[in-house]
Amino acid sequence: MKKIISFIFLGFSLVSCSDFLEEVPKDRMTENNFYLNLEDAKAAVLGVYGPLRYNMDADCFLMFDLLADYLEGRGSTMPNSAYQGLDQTNINRAASAWRNFYQGIRNANIAIERIPNINEINESDKDALIAEAKFLRALSYYYLVRLWGPVPIYLKTETEDIGRKPVDEVYQAIINDLQAGETDLPSIPAQFGHPTKWSAKAFLADVYLTIGEWSLAKEKAQEVIDSDLFDLIEVTVADDFDDVFGPNVVGSEEEIFYFHYNAQEGWGRPHKYLWPLDSYSNRGSYVVYCIPGPFFDNWDDNDLRKQFNIFSEYINRYTGELETLPESWPILVCKYRDPNGYYGNDWCFLRFADVLLIYAEAAVLADDAVSPLALECLNKIKRRAYGYPFNSVSPVDFPTDGWTVDSFRDTVIIQRAYELFMEGGKRWFDLKRTGTVEEVILANTGRVVKEAHLLWPIPEAEIDLNPYMSQEDQNPGY
Amino acid sequence: MKNNYVKLVPLLINIWYSKQLRIMKLSILIFMISIIHIWANNTYSQTARISLDLKSVSVKEALDEIEKNSEFYFLYSSRLIDVNRTVDIFAEKEKIQDILTDLFVNEDINFLVMDRQIVLSPKDILKTVSTARDRESQQIVVTGKVTDEDGNPLPGVNIIIKGTSTGTITDMDGTYNIEVEDPEAILVFSFIGYGTQEVALSGRSVINITLVEEIIGMEEVIAIGYGIIKKSDMTGSVSSIEGNDIRLQAVGNPIQALAGIASGVQLLQTSGQPGSDLSLLIRGGNSILGSNEPLYVVDGTPMVSDLKILNPNDIESIEILKDASATAIYGSRGSNGVVIVTTKGGKEGKTDIEYSGYYGIQQTTKTMDMLNAEEFATLANVRAANDGMAPFFTLAEIGSFGEGTDWQDEVFQIAPIQNHSLRVSGGTSKTTFNVSGSYFNQEGIIINSGYKNLQLRARLETYIMPNWKFSLNSVLSRRENNNLHSNNTERGMGVLSAALGAPPTIPVRDEEGNYNSVIPYAFSPEGLENPTELAYSRKMFTHDNDLHLNLSTDVNILKNLVFYSSIGIQYGLGRGDNYTKQSMVTSIGSASISYSEYMDILNENILTYTKEFGANHELKIMGGFTAQKRTNQNLNASSSGFLNDILENYSLQSGSNYGTPTSSISEWTLVSYLGRFNYSYKGKYLITASLRADGSSRFGKDNKYGYFPSAAIAWRVSEEDFLIDNRLLSNLKFRASIGQTGNTNISPYQSLSTLYSNQTVFDDALYIGFAPGSAMPNPELKWETTTQINTGLDIGLFNNRLTLIADYYHKKTTDILVNIPVVYSTGYGSQVTNLGDIQNTGFEMFLNSTPIVGLFNWNIGVTLSVNRNKVIKLPGGADIMGATIGWVLPAMSLVREGEPVGVFYGYVEDGLTEEGLIKYVDLDNSGDINALDRRIIGDPNPDFIFGVNSNMSYKNFSLTILINGVYGNDILNYNLSNIGDSFSYGINQMDDVLGNYWTEENPDPNAKYPRVSEDTRFLGSDRFIEDGSYVQIKHVKLSYTLKGGRFESSRFNNSEIFISAQNLYTFTNYSFFSPIQNTLGTGISKGIDKWGYPDARTIMLGLIINL
């Protein structure tokens, strides 16, 4: 009896309980075994890209572009282009976008806080990595502030007051982050897809343009142009734009900051919302249509960008016959085409064409006059769009005189609409910053924009859970 | 009767082996003889012809010779029968009867021929047994007949004059006579398997009596955690279910058959899809996070999953432990109740072979009435007119459409269901075995869906020494599930929602036989798929293979001390096969394979000490130690871009584009120390106390250990002297218990700050980053603890022909584990936390009665369960919302202090505006409709649930009816937001819309449906809340058992043939397919029907063959 009992107790003691109960995950890192060296620091910064890419990949991207006066959605995406405020489906999508932007901000904050404590890394590497995280944090806030207005600002992982902060404060945070990038980021990227100091400057120019700081915008755009590191890609026929937007482009002179995609399964952009150029079917989840009317009527058919971006006829891949799109949707988008269906097309956050247009607009507003350089910037864009060498005078050049500041600006805005067609909501943000949303949208779509449509709703869970927010903080109409 | 027979066989064999018949055993022998006589199979004895030519041999030699030359064998006692007598015997092809008649002519010997077995006994045996002492005083001779409920005579019934040792037994006709001195004496009639009856003579001399088969054997032992206990000694609240009550329902998972049978138990299903997940909710939900699933313990082994790997036919009994005194011994895993399953083992003696099976057909219980083609086109034009657009269809087109396609007809089918199982069991005095195999195949009532289940099971027990036993339990289970892409998909992206949403104006296929597009119109929404094409083009197969082995040993170390030790291994490998055909226009052919594996190792060591002190004290002490480790692993790979659909997903390398492979592993461990103490005084006063200490890896560093005590008392009032002779009251017991249990049902690593990889592309290549996931770590994580108080009452009346078990309980769960959303702007999505307190209070009862016995028998059981769930405390009093339901409606399930968990929260409608849009009540009078205008609009928790289980039998026929019901719960009918959305999304509508929608011509503010327009919007409102009460005729079975009469002698005796119906009819006001849907799970977001697979009605024919 005694023997047996002692045997059993022996059995018990074989298991050392404290070790047995310790959790050691095998398939994921923990804070305890990470943030130790340069590779970890790089990975922490790369961790910021994930949630932002996720946003740009799918619904959110689509929602930005469907806000433009030339696009319309079908089915569940339709309310984005109806301008009556979002319905529940799109409220949910907006909430998901909000979460992803803030997840990106969190990941950036973690990198910014952790990297300085890693002893093995030299100071300039540290500064560059932190500046990259800040660049991405600024990018997140830039979308947040333009889509939702005042939003909470987290510049540290632990932030006290997380109520909605005025738009000015948000822009100041963005500018601060980008200014760090101007000095600390490298001049040449290690690979295409990382920001450089020029990305930070171009981004700053865009921010300044948005908040009406014309001369600062002009100054920053000028610095990028003067760097001589960037140029437009030559185009002679419409299909040459594939060298800018095509699925096989891996970096170019025109690239300032892109989110890169490739052909691997799951790593292309889900352009299933657009139609392939060589077949048409009314089936599937294709949801993006062009709204026929003044916008497209006014767009010169000789503009290669129009030929490249949209189609009304196509050669059927199966029959080889030329077919015309049905009357119900006579124009469709084909800008991001990939005949193989993988859509490795990159997403241009900022390219050199943007910078030229930012310069043109900002310079005219800052100088209160149309300078030759501003006009030249605008001409370069147009020359390329018509297949002419963009550095020499062409038959399609704009007149050198007869401009007012307003008429020049209006021309820039239209050129932006053509040039930056379907590039992530740029059209909608242009209309918003120029205060022309209601008028332009009524003219081009016949729809009256409700106030509720101007800002997206703060996710309800945010209002419910954030102690600094109440229902009164919700955006109008929700 | 069958049971008795089974018990008698080994007894008989014992007698046979011993060959030492003693007078003492004679009553048993007679009893055997008579019993066996009933089933005597005379076929062999009628047909066998024997030839003998023996001279001057002893009777014994003659009998031996007969045994040698035939299949007959003899049973007799050489002390009672003179087998040394010398005889001559000559026979030429004579029947055995004739030979024996010759052999025993002029001898006082009876012979009974039962098939091949012949029993010899002296003719005056009855006299020998009847005690005849003291014949001098005046004696009354009492006579009578004892019969069973069917009126058949019962031979071998023991009759004893109470308070004496005088007695007799009934003869083969069930008659008896006994001499009694006292005319007021009491006769005690007893017979194995039947209720003992006491009858006072009161001067009568003829007493005829019917014995009733024992309904509830009070001496029955039942399984509790880590041991067994006499049912009469139970102090806790336990529902017991016989395997027979569930074995023949058409279910793929045994727990599906429990609904309505046990009190305090609610069965919830996610949907009617074959093989879909089931939840058993015991006494309401304590928990919010993850599951409220009970712990399932099969033959002592806590299971990795529920009972889906078991064949209902293999189940001997199920005990559902409900109160803390019963469950606390399972400590950290007992808070949701424990379901203990005992499987059938082998029995010493004859090898039993049993086949049982059924074949049936199933069909949907309901179809929805949708618009036909003409009505659909007309409504589309109404929308066009309202939106200022040209009509979509011309009048001529509309006229030509007619009825159009009935898509439901295209996807629903009449589907077969079948089950076959074979079981062989038996054993010797040292080793017993039970092996079984079963095959279950259920095709879905929606095309290209179904479920198959194959099982092999073996249970072996062997004594290597008289006090040392080894047992092996093993199960191999394979389940194949052909899933349908349907549940929780919406707006025509899943098969069911597509079948209802697709335009009836389109034929399934075009002239060339290709599937038609169902979204050809300008108003057609994106995403809507051709339902037939979708069903056939998306493969979602899962195969699960589970192998569970448990090796255990029981050693009787000392007379009163038993040591039990076991090693259990549960291993499972699951594979998922997915392929979307490239013939679907939206697909380039995409394929994936996923593997998941689990491994669970459990070691248990239990020491049990049992001791009786004197006649009055009974003590049982149990103590033990267990350790468990679980590992889960996953691997996924995918590719897309296939040349054709031939290879499906079986050759991922044939895809032109590879996806990112993913893998994961997680582990947890649990160590436990446990102890229990049972004490009984005179079988009247019962005390139980237990304590378990659990250490779990899944909790924060300083909170790993939890302690779970319990205590219970019971008083068997009916055993008290003042009631013991009460003939009305056969059982009365009061019970009371209190105890604590825990819940550790969370994923591992929630207390750690972990980092996940995510990828991004630079240049054209992938690079890996690391960042936390969306779950915020919680190092403070600790147990969720439930404290439960239970009081109960067991009553048995009229010899237990009427029994009532009633319980009242109060459960309070503190530190409840919840995955709460966190402020989104922190960058995290959610956090598992110990949140607050929830309380469940309830009452449950089980009333069982046998109102009619005799030729016609009726037994009826009624269960009633009432549970009230309430959230007591949340941190800061803040509300928690459940998950977003879908595209159209936001989250509507709410957890709020003072309310039941998961109430529906939303807007209240108040008719329509002048524009024909829905008017919502402005509760906060702010002038516009915002989030503050919502209130509680429904409750998915029922007021009560009930079940009625009736068994009637007449001669060989029996009829079983099982009805169950739920009352007072609400269902959120999400489906209405799709097919009742005033055509705003452009999918087909229920025909209910006709004449019920707002028009400019007739701007009825009370119209059911708002303006038909693409701009019409719906908020989450009371429009979608419906009463979910129902009464369901769940199971009806009519069977014919081959017994009595000419079947007695057949080898198919006790075989059964039956016809039955499952889910025959449901009475409900719920408007959609089935009120029994929880497509978003049974946690916070329960009671939501989002395109749940409909329930099937099954009619089947079945057979049980016993050999």
PDB file of N, CA and C in Angstrom, chain B residues 121-176:
ATOM      1  N   SER B 121     -35.625 -33.262 -14.833  1.00  0.00           N
ATOM      2  CA  SER B 121     -35.865 -32.920 -13.436  1.00  0.00           C
ATOM      3  C   SER B 121     -36.907 -33.863 -12.841  1.00  0.00           C
ATOM      4  N   PRO B 122     -36.846 -34.078 -11.496  1.00  0.00           N
ATOM      5  CA  PRO B 122     -37.862 -34.926 -10.882  1.00  0.00           C
ATOM      6  C   PRO B 122     -39.228 -34.258 -10.962  1.00  0.00           C
ATOM      7  N   LYS B 123     -40.282 -35.044 -11.120  1.00  0.00           N
ATOM      8  CA  LYS B 123     -41.616 -34.478 -11.283  1.00  0.00           C
ATOM      9  C   LYS B 123     -42.113 -33.757 -10.043  1.00  0.00           C
ATOM     10  N   ASP B 124     -41.616 -34.175  -8.893  1.00  0.00           N
ATOM     11  CA  ASP B 124     -42.155 -33.589  -7.658  1.00  0.00           C
ATOM     12  C   ASP B 124     -41.314 -32.423  -7.158  1.00  0.00           C
ATOM     13  N   ILE B 125     -40.594 -31.844  -8.064  1.00  0.00           N
ATOM     14  CA  ILE B 125     -39.668 -30.812  -7.629  1.00  0.00           C
ATOM     15  C   ILE B 125     -40.360 -29.644  -6.931  1.00  0.00           C
ATOM     16  N   LEU B 126     -41.536 -29.305  -7.406  1.00  0.00           N
ATOM     17  CA  LEU B 126     -42.225 -28.165  -6.805  1.00  0.00           C
ATOM     18  C   LEU B 126     -42.491 -28.423  -5.340  1.00  0.00           C
ATOM     19  N   LYS B 127     -42.864 -29.641  -5.113  1.00  0.00           N
ATOM     20  CA  LYS B 127     -43.139 -29.989  -3.720  1.00  0.00           C
ATOM     21  C   LYS B 127     -41.863 -29.903  -2.900  1.00  0.00           C
ATOM     22  N   THR B 128     -40.806 -30.336  -3.517  1.00  0.00           N
ATOM     23  CA  THR B 128     -39.531 -30.316  -2.817  1.00  0.00           C
ATOM     24  C   THR B 128     -39.164 -28.898  -2.408  1.00  0.00           C
ATOM     25  N   VAL B 129     -39.433 -27.992  -3.298  1.00  0.00           N
ATOM     26  CA  VAL B 129     -39.005 -26.626  -3.032  1.00  0.00           C
ATOM     27  C   VAL B 129     -39.935 -25.936  -2.048  1.00  0.00           C
ATOM     28  N   SER B 130     -41.214 -26.116  -2.260  1.00  0.00           N
ATOM     29  CA  SER B 130     -42.161 -25.482  -1.361  1.00  0.00           C
ATOM     30  C   SER B 130     -41.825 -25.877   0.061  1.00  0.00           C
ATOM     31  N   THR B 131     -41.654 -24.877   0.850  1.00  0.00           N
ATOM     32  CA  THR B 131     -41.261 -25.193   2.211  1.00  0.00           C
ATOM     33  C   THR B 131     -42.475 -25.773   2.943  1.00  0.00           C
ATOM     34  N   ALA B 132     -42.262 -26.936   3.435  1.00  0.00           N
ATOM     35  CA  ALA B 132     -43.366 -27.529   4.173  1.00  0.00           C
ATOM     36  C   ALA B 132     -42.876 -27.908   5.553  1.00  0.00           C
ATOM     37  N   ARG B 133     -42.912 -26.941   6.397  1.00  0.00           N
ATOM     38  CA  ARG B 133     -42.548 -27.278   7.779  1.00  0.00           C
ATOM     39  C   ARG B 133     -43.805 -27.001   8.610  1.00  0.00           C
ATOM     40  N   ASP B 134     -43.869 -27.446   9.703  1.00  0.00           N
ATOM     41  CA  ASP B 134     -44.930 -27.097  10.632  1.00  0.00           C
ATOM     42  C   ASP B 134     -46.333 -27.114  10.025  1.00  0.00           C
ATOM     43  N   ARG B 135     -46.876 -28.263   9.863  1.00  0.00           N
ATOM     44  CA  ARG B 135     -48.183 -28.359   9.265  1.00  0.00           C
ATOM     45  C   ARG B 135     -49.302 -28.537  10.306  1.00  0.00           C
ATOM     46  N   GLU B 136     -48.940 -28.334  11.560  1.00  0.00           N
ATOM     47  CA  GLU B 136     -49.942 -28.725  12.547  1.00  0.00           C
ATOM     48  C   GLU B 136     -51.038 -27.681  12.751  1.00  0.00           C
ATOM     49  N   SER B 137     -50.661 -26.366  12.715  1.00  0.00           N
ATOM     50  CA  SER B 137     -51.697 -25.361  12.948  1.00  0.00           C
ATOM     51  C   SER B 137     -52.554 -25.193  11.696  1.00  0.00           C
ATOM     52  N   GLN B 138     -53.642 -24.357  11.853  1.00  0.00           N
ATOM     53  CA  GLN B 138     -54.525 -24.244  10.701  1.00  0.00           C
ATOM     54  C   GLN B 138     -53.842 -23.464   9.599  1.00  0.00           C
ATOM     55  N   GLN B 139     -53.792 -24.038   8.434  1.00  0.00           N
ATOM     56  CA  GLN B 139     -53.080 -23.454   7.305  1.00  0.00           C
ATOM     57  C   GLN B 139     -54.078 -23.038   6.242  1.00  0.00           C
ATOM     58  N   ILE B 140     -53.835 -21.842   5.686  1.00  0.00           N
ATOM     59  CA  ILE B 140     -54.632 -21.407   4.543  1.00  0.00           C
ATOM     60  C   ILE B 140     -53.788 -21.699   3.321  1.00  0.00           C
ATOM     61  N   VAL B 141     -54.400 -22.239   2.294  1.00  0.00           N
ATOM     62  CA  VAL B 141     -53.652 -22.396   1.052  1.00  0.00           C
ATOM     63  C   VAL B 141     -54.037 -21.234   0.143  1.00  0.00           C
ATOM     64  N   VAL B 142     -53.032 -20.442  -0.153  1.00  0.00           N
ATOM     65  CA  VAL B 142     -53.266 -19.296  -1.048  1.00  0.00           C
ATOM     66  C   VAL B 142     -52.791 -19.702  -2.439  1.00  0.00           C
ATOM     67  N   THR B 143     -53.617 -19.469  -3.425  1.00  0.00           N
ATOM     68  CA  THR B 143     -53.225 -19.771  -4.798  1.00  0.00           C
ATOM     69  C   THR B 143     -53.386 -18.520  -5.654  1.00  0.00           C
ATOM     70  N   GLY B 144     -52.877 -18.625  -6.843  1.00  0.00           N
ATOM     71  CA  GLY B 144     -53.021 -17.484  -7.746  1.00  0.00           C
ATOM     72  C   GLY B 144     -52.103 -17.619  -8.937  1.00  0.00           C
ATOM     73  N   LYS B 145     -52.147 -16.592  -9.758  1.00  0.00           N
ATOM     74  CA  LYS B 145     -51.354 -16.621 -10.982  1.00  0.00           C
ATOM     75  C   LYS B 145     -50.614 -15.299 -11.113  1.00  0.00           C
ATOM     76  N   VAL B 146     -49.372 -15.375 -11.517  1.00  0.00           N
ATOM     77  CA  VAL B 146     -48.587 -14.160 -11.716  1.00  0.00           C
ATOM     78  C   VAL B 146     -48.349 -13.985 -13.214  1.00  0.00           C
ATOM     79  N   THR B 147     -48.700 -12.819 -13.691  1.00  0.00           N
ATOM     80  CA  THR B 147     -48.514 -12.552 -15.131  1.00  0.00           C
ATOM     81  C   THR B 147     -47.699 -11.281 -15.315  1.00  0.00           C
ATOM     82  N   ASP B 148     -47.214 -11.108 -16.535  1.00  0.00           N
ATOM     83  CA  ASP B 148     -46.545  -9.844 -16.846  1.00  0.00           C
ATOM     84  C   ASP B 148     -47.564  -8.876 -17.441  1.00  0.00           C
ATOM     85  N   GLU B 149     -47.094  -7.726 -17.853  1.00  0.00           N
ATOM     86  CA  GLU B 149     -48.018  -6.690 -18.319  1.00  0.00           C
ATOM     87  C   GLU B 149     -48.788  -7.106 -19.566  1.00  0.00           C
ATOM     88  N   ASP B 150     -48.192  -8.000 -20.337  1.00  0.00           N
ATOM     89  CA  ASP B 150     -48.868  -8.454 -21.541  1.00  0.00           C
ATOM     90  C   ASP B 150     -49.812  -9.615 -21.261  1.00  0.00           C
ATOM     91  N   GLY B 151     -49.920  -9.996 -19.995  1.00  0.00           N
ATOM     92  CA  GLY B 151     -50.802 -11.097 -19.657  1.00  0.00           C
ATOM     93  C   GLY B 151     -50.149 -12.456 -19.792  1.00  0.00           C
ATOM     94  N   ASN B 152     -48.869 -12.477 -20.121  1.00  0.00           N
ATOM     95  CA  ASN B 152     -48.171 -13.754 -20.216  1.00  0.00           C
ATOM     96  C   ASN B 152     -47.843 -14.261 -18.814  1.00  0.00           C
ATOM     97  N   PRO B 153     -47.956 -15.558 -18.586  1.00  0.00           N
ATOM     98  CA  PRO B 153     -47.626 -16.084 -17.257  1.00  0.00           C
ATOM     99  C   PRO B 153     -46.143 -15.897 -16.972  1.00  0.00           C
ATOM    100  N   LEU B 154     -45.829 -15.600 -15.724  1.00  0.00           N
ATOM    101  CA  LEU B 154     -44.443 -15.453 -15.320  1.00  0.00           C
ATOM    102  C   LEU B 154     -44.044 -16.646 -14.461  1.00  0.00           C
ATOM    103  N   PRO B 155     -43.273 -17.554 -14.986  1.00  0.00           N
ATOM    104  CA  PRO B 155     -42.822 -18.666 -14.165  1.00  0.00           C
ATOM    105  C   PRO B 155     -41.610 -18.249 -13.346  1.00  0.00           C
ATOM    106  N   GLY B 156     -41.392 -18.890 -12.238  1.00  0.00           N
ATOM    107  CA  GLY B 156     -40.180 -18.662 -11.463  1.00  0.00           C
ATOM    108  C   GLY B 156     -40.195 -17.436 -10.602  1.00  0.00           C
ATOM    109  N   VAL B 157     -41.371 -16.832 -10.417  1.00  0.00           N
ATOM    110  CA  VAL B 157     -41.447 -15.660  -9.541  1.00  0.00           C
ATOM    111  C   VAL B 157     -41.325 -16.126  -8.097  1.00  0.00           C
ATOM    112  N   ASN B 158     -40.476 -15.434  -7.341  1.00  0.00           N
ATOM    113  CA  ASN B 158     -40.302 -15.754  -5.940  1.00  0.00           C
ATOM    114  C   ASN B 158     -41.429 -15.182  -5.114  1.00  0.00           C
ATOM    115  N   ILE B 159     -42.014 -16.003  -4.268  1.00  0.00           N
ATOM    116  CA  ILE B 159     -43.070 -15.516  -3.388  1.00  0.00           C
ATOM    117  C   ILE B 159     -42.652 -15.850  -1.973  1.00  0.00           C
ATOM    118  N   ILE B 160     -42.580 -14.845  -1.145  1.00  0.00           N
ATOM    119  CA  ILE B 160     -42.130 -15.070   0.214  1.00  0.00           C
ATOM    120  C   ILE B 160     -43.146 -14.445   1.166  1.00  0.00           C
ATOM    121  N   ILE B 161     -43.423 -15.142   2.249  1.00  0.00           N
ATOM    122  CA  ILE B 161     -44.279 -14.541   3.263  1.00  0.00           C
ATOM    123  C   ILE B 161     -43.417 -13.570   4.032  1.00  0.00           C
ATOM    124  N   LYS B 162     -43.835 -12.334   4.026  1.00  0.00           N
ATOM    125  CA  LYS B 162     -42.986 -11.284   4.582  1.00  0.00           C
ATOM    126  C   LYS B 162     -42.657 -11.569   6.028  1.00  0.00           C
ATOM    127  N   GLY B 163     -41.412 -11.394   6.363  1.00  0.00           N
ATOM    128  CA  GLY B 163     -40.968 -11.595   7.736  1.00  0.00           C
ATOM    129  C   GLY B 163     -40.616 -13.043   8.038  1.00  0.00           C
ATOM    130  N   THR B 164     -40.743 -13.928   7.056  1.00  0.00           N
ATOM    131  CA  THR B 164     -40.371 -15.325   7.275  1.00  0.00           C
ATOM    132  C   THR B 164     -39.410 -15.730   6.182  1.00  0.00           C
ATOM    133  N   SER B 165     -38.931 -16.954   6.257  1.00  0.00           N
ATOM    134  CA  SER B 165     -38.129 -17.449   5.150  1.00  0.00           C
ATOM    135  C   SER B 165     -38.937 -18.440   4.332  1.00  0.00           C
ATOM    136  N   THR B 166     -40.232 -18.480   4.599  1.00  0.00           N
ATOM    137  CA  THR B 166     -41.101 -19.392   3.879  1.00  0.00           C
ATOM    138  C   THR B 166     -41.445 -18.805   2.529  1.00  0.00           C
ATOM    139  N   GLY B 167     -41.366 -19.669   1.530  1.00  0.00           N
ATOM    140  CA  GLY B 167     -41.702 -19.131   0.227  1.00  0.00           C
ATOM    141  C   GLY B 167     -41.862 -20.217  -0.809  1.00  0.00           C
ATOM    142  N   THR B 168     -42.198 -19.802  -2.010  1.00  0.00           N
ATOM    143  CA  THR B 168     -42.338 -20.724  -3.123  1.00  0.00           C
ATOM    144  C   THR B 168     -42.023 -19.974  -4.403  1.00  0.00           C
ATOM    145  N   ILE B 169     -42.154 -20.702  -5.498  1.00  0.00           N
ATOM    146  CA  ILE B 169     -42.004 -20.036  -6.784  1.00  0.00           C
ATOM    147  C   ILE B 169     -43.142 -20.467  -7.694  1.00  0.00           C
ATOM    148  N   THR B 170     -43.407 -19.659  -8.697  1.00  0.00           N
ATOM    149  CA  THR B 170     -44.500 -19.991  -9.614  1.00  0.00           C
ATOM    150  C   THR B 170     -44.035 -21.077 -10.569  1.00  0.00           C
ATOM    151  N   ASP B 171     -44.982 -21.843 -11.072  1.00  0.00           N
ATOM    152  CA  ASP B 171     -44.634 -22.887 -12.021  1.00  0.00           C
ATOM    153  C   ASP B 171     -44.686 -22.353 -13.441  1.00  0.00           C
ATOM    154  N   MET B 172     -44.650 -23.271 -14.369  1.00  0.00           N
ATOM    155  CA  MET B 172     -44.543 -22.839 -15.762  1.00  0.00           C
ATOM    156  C   MET B 172     -45.748 -22.063 -16.251  1.00  0.00           C
ATOM    157  N   ASP B 173     -46.873 -22.253 -15.637  1.00  0.00           N
ATOM    158  CA  ASP B 173     -48.068 -21.506 -16.030  1.00  0.00           C
ATOM    159  C   ASP B 173     -48.217 -20.228 -15.225  1.00  0.00           C
ATOM    160  N   GLY B 174     -47.222 -19.960 -14.393  1.00  0.00           N
ATOM    161  CA  GLY B 174     -47.294 -18.761 -13.580  1.00  0.00           C
ATOM    162  C   GLY B 174     -48.131 -18.938 -12.331  1.00  0.00           C
ATOM    163  N   THR B 175     -48.595 -20.119 -12.095  1.00  0.00           N
ATOM    164  CA  THR B 175     -49.440 -20.323 -10.917  1.00  0.00           C
ATOM    165  C   THR B 175     -48.596 -20.775  -9.741  1.00  0.00           C
ATOM    166  N   TYR B 176     -49.153 -20.593  -8.586  1.00  0.00           N
ATOM    167  CA  TYR B 176     -48.427 -20.959  -7.375  1.00  0.00           C
ATOM    168  C   TYR B 176     -49.443 -21.373  -6.328  1.00  0.00           C
TER     169      TYR B 176
END
